[in-house]
mmCIF file of C-alpha atoms in Angstrom:
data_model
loop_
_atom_site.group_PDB
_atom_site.id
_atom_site.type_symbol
_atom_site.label_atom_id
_atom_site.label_comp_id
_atom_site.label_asym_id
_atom_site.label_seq_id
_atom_site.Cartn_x
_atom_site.Cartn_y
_atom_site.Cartn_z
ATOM 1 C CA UNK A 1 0.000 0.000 0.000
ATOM 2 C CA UNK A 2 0.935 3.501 -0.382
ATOM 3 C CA UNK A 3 0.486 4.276 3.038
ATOM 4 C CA UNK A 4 3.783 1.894 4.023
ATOM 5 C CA UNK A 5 5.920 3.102 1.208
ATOM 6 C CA UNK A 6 5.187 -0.234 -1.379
ATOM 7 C CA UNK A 7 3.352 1.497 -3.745
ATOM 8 C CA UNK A 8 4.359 -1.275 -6.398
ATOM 9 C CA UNK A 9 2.455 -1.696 -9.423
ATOM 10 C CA UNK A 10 1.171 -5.298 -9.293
ATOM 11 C CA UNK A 11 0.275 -5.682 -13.152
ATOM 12 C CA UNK A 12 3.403 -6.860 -13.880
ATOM 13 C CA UNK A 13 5.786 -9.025 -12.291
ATOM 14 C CA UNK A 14 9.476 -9.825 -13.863
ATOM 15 C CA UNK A 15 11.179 -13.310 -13.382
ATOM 16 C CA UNK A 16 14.643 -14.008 -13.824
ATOM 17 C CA UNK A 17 15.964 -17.148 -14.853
ATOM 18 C CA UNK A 18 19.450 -17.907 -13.815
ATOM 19 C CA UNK A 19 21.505 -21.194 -13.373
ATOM 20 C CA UNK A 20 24.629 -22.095 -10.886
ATOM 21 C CA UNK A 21 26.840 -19.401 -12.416
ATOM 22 C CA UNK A 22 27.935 -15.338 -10.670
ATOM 23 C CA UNK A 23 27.729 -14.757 -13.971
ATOM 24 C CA UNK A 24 23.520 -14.736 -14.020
ATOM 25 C CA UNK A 25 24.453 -11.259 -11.866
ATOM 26 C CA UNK A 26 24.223 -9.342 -15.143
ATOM 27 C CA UNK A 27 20.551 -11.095 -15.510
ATOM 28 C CA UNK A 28 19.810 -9.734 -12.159
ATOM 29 C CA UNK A 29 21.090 -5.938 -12.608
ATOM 30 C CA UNK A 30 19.667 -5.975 -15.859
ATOM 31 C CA UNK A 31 16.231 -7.198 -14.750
ATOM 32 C CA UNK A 32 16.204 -5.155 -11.419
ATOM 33 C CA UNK A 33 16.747 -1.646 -14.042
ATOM 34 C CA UNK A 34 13.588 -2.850 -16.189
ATOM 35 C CA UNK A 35 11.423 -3.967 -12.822
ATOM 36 C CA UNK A 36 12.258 -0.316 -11.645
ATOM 37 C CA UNK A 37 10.727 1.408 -14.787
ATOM 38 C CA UNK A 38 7.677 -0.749 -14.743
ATOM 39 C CA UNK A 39 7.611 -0.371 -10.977
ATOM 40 C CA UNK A 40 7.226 -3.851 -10.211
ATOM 41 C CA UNK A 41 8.129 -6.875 -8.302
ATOM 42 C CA UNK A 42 11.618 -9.504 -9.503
ATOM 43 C CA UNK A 43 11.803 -12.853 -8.615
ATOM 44 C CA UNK A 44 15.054 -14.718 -9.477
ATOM 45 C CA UNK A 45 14.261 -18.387 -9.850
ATOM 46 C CA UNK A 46 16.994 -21.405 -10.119
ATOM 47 C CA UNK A 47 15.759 -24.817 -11.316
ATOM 48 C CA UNK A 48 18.320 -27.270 -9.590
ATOM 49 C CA UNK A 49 18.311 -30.778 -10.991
ATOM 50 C CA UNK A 50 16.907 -32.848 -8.390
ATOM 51 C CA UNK A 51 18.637 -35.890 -8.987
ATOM 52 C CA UNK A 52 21.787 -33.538 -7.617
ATOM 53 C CA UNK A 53 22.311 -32.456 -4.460
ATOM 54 C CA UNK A 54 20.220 -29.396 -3.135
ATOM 55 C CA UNK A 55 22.977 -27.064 -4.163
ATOM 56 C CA UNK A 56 24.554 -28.633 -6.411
ATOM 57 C CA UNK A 57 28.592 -29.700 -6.810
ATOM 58 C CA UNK A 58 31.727 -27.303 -6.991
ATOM 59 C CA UNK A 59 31.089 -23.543 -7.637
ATOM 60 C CA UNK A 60 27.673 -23.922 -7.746
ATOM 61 C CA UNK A 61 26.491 -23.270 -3.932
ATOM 62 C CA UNK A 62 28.797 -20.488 -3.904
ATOM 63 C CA UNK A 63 27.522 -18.399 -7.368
ATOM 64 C CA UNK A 64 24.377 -19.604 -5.494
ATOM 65 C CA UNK A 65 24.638 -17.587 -2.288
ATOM 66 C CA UNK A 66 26.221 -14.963 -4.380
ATOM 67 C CA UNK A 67 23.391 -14.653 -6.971
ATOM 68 C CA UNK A 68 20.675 -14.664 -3.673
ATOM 69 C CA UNK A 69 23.105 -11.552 -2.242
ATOM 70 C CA UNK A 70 22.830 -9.617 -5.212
ATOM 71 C CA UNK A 71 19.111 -10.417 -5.488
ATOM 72 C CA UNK A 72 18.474 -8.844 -1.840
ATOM 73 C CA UNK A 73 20.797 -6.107 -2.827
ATOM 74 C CA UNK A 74 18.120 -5.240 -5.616
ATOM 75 C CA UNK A 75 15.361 -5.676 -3.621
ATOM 76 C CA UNK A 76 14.621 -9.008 -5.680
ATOM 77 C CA UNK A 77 13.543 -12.626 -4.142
ATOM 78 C CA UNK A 78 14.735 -15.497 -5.125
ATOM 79 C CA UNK A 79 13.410 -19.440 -5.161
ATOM 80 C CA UNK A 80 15.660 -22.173 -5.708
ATOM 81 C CA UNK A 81 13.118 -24.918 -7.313
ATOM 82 C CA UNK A 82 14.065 -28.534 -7.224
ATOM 83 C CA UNK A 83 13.091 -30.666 -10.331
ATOM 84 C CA UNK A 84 14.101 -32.794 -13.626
ATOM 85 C CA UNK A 85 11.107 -30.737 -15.499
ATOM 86 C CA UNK A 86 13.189 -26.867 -15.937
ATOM 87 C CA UNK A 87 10.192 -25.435 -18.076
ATOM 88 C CA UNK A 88 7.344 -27.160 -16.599
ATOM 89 C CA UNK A 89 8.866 -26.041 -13.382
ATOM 90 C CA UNK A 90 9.541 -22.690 -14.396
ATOM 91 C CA UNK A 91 5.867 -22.281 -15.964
ATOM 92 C CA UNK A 92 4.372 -23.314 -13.076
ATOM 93 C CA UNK A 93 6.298 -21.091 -10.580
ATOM 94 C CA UNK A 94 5.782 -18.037 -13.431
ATOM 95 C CA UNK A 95 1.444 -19.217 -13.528
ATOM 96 C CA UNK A 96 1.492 -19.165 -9.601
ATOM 97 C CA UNK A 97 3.510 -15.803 -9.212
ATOM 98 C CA UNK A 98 1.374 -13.866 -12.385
ATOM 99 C CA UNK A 99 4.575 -13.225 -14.179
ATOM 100 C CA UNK A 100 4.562 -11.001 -16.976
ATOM 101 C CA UNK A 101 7.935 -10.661 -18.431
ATOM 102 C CA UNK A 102 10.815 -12.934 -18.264
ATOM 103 C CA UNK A 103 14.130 -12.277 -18.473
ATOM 104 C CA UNK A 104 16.842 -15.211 -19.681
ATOM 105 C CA UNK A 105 20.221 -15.784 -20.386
ATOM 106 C CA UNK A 106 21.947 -16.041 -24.088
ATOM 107 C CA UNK A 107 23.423 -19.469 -24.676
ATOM 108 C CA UNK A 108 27.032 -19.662 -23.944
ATOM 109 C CA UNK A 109 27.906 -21.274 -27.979
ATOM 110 C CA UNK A 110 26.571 -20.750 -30.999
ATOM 111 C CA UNK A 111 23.820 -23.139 -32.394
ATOM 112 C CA UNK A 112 20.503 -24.104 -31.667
ATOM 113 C CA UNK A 113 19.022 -23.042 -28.154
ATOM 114 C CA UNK A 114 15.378 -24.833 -27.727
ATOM 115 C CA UNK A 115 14.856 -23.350 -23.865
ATOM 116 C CA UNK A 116 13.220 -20.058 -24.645
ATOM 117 C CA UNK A 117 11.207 -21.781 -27.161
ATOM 118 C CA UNK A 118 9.876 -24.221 -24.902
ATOM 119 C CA UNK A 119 9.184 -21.570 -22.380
ATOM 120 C CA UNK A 120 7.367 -19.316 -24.985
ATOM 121 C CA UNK A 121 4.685 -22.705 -26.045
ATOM 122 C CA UNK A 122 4.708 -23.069 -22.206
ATOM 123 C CA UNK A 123 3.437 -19.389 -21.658
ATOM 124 C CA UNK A 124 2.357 -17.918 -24.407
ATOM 125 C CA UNK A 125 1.345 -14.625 -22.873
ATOM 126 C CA UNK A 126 4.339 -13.702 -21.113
ATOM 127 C CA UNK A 127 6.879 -11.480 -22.269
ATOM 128 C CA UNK A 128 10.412 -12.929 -22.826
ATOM 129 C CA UNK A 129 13.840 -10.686 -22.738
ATOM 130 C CA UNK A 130 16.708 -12.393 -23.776
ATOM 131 C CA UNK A 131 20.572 -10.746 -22.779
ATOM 132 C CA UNK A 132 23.465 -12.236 -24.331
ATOM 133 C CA UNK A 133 26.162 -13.535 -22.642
ATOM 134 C CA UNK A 134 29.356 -11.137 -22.533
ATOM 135 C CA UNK A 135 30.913 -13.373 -25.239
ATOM 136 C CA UNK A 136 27.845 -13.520 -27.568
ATOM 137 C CA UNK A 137 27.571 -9.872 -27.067
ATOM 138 C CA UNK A 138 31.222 -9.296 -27.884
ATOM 139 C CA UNK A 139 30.689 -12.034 -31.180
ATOM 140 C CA UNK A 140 28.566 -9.881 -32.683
ATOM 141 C CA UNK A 141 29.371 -6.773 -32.722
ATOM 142 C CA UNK A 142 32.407 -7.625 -33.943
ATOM 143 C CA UNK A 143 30.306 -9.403 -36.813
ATOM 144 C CA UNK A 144 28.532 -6.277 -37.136
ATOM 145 C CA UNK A 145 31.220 -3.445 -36.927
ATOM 146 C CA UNK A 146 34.003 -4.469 -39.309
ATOM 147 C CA UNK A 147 37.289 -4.038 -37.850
ATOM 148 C CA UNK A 148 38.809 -1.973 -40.218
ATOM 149 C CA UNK A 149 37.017 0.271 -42.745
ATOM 150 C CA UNK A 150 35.517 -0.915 -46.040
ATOM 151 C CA UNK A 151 35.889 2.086 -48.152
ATOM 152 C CA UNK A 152 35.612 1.676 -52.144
ATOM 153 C CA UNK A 153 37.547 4.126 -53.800
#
């Protein structure tokens, strides 16, 4: 309410998809800018395999806790799901929660990415924003902007 000072607009609601990696803290920032100009809610949402243990092996609890300190540093919460089903898991959560936009990862490599199809058959009215990894990023615009000038003369 307005009266308590969280006067958020509850028509839309972003969710942010991230996996076991401190890299998903661009995903976060990113998401947590666009939440603020549609003044609205961010949930950050991992889908951990749950054949694995809770949080997972190696670096994976640790880009965990860091991705949940960066989420409460945004104001963001975040829900660590456990299942072998990643979309129907994620559809359900975004159903449940009234999501309206979603923001994913790029793929890492080159060549065919099913996810945000899946997701899109999944929830057809909902929004999705997809931000390229650093690499992809860097990939093409280099593709785009030719190094050195191509000037006929």
């Amino acid at each position: 309410s307005e009266q308590d000072g969280t006067s958020m607009n509850k028509h839309y609601h972003v969710m942010v998809c991230v996996t076991g990696q401190r890299t998903c803290e661009r995903l976060i920032r990113h998401s947590a800018a666009f939440a603020q100009t549609l003044d609205c809610p961010v949930s950050v949402v991992h889908v951990a395999d749950d054949t694995s243990p809770f949080l997972g092996v190696g670096d994976t609890a640790g880009a965990l806790e860091y991705l949940y300190r960066i989420s409460a540093h945004f104001g963001a919460d975040m829900t660590i799901l456990r299942s072998t089903d990643v979309v129907g898991t994620l559809a359900d959560f975004a159903k449940k929660n009234h999501i309206t936009h979603i923001v994913l990862g790029g793929p890492a490599a080159t060549g065919v990415w099913e996810f945000p199809g899946k997701l899109r058959q999944a929830l057809p009215g909902v929004e999705q924003c997809i931000i390229p990894s650093d690499a992809m990023a860097a990939a093409a615009a280099a593709q785009a902007l030719p190094l050195t000038p191509q000037v006929q003369l």
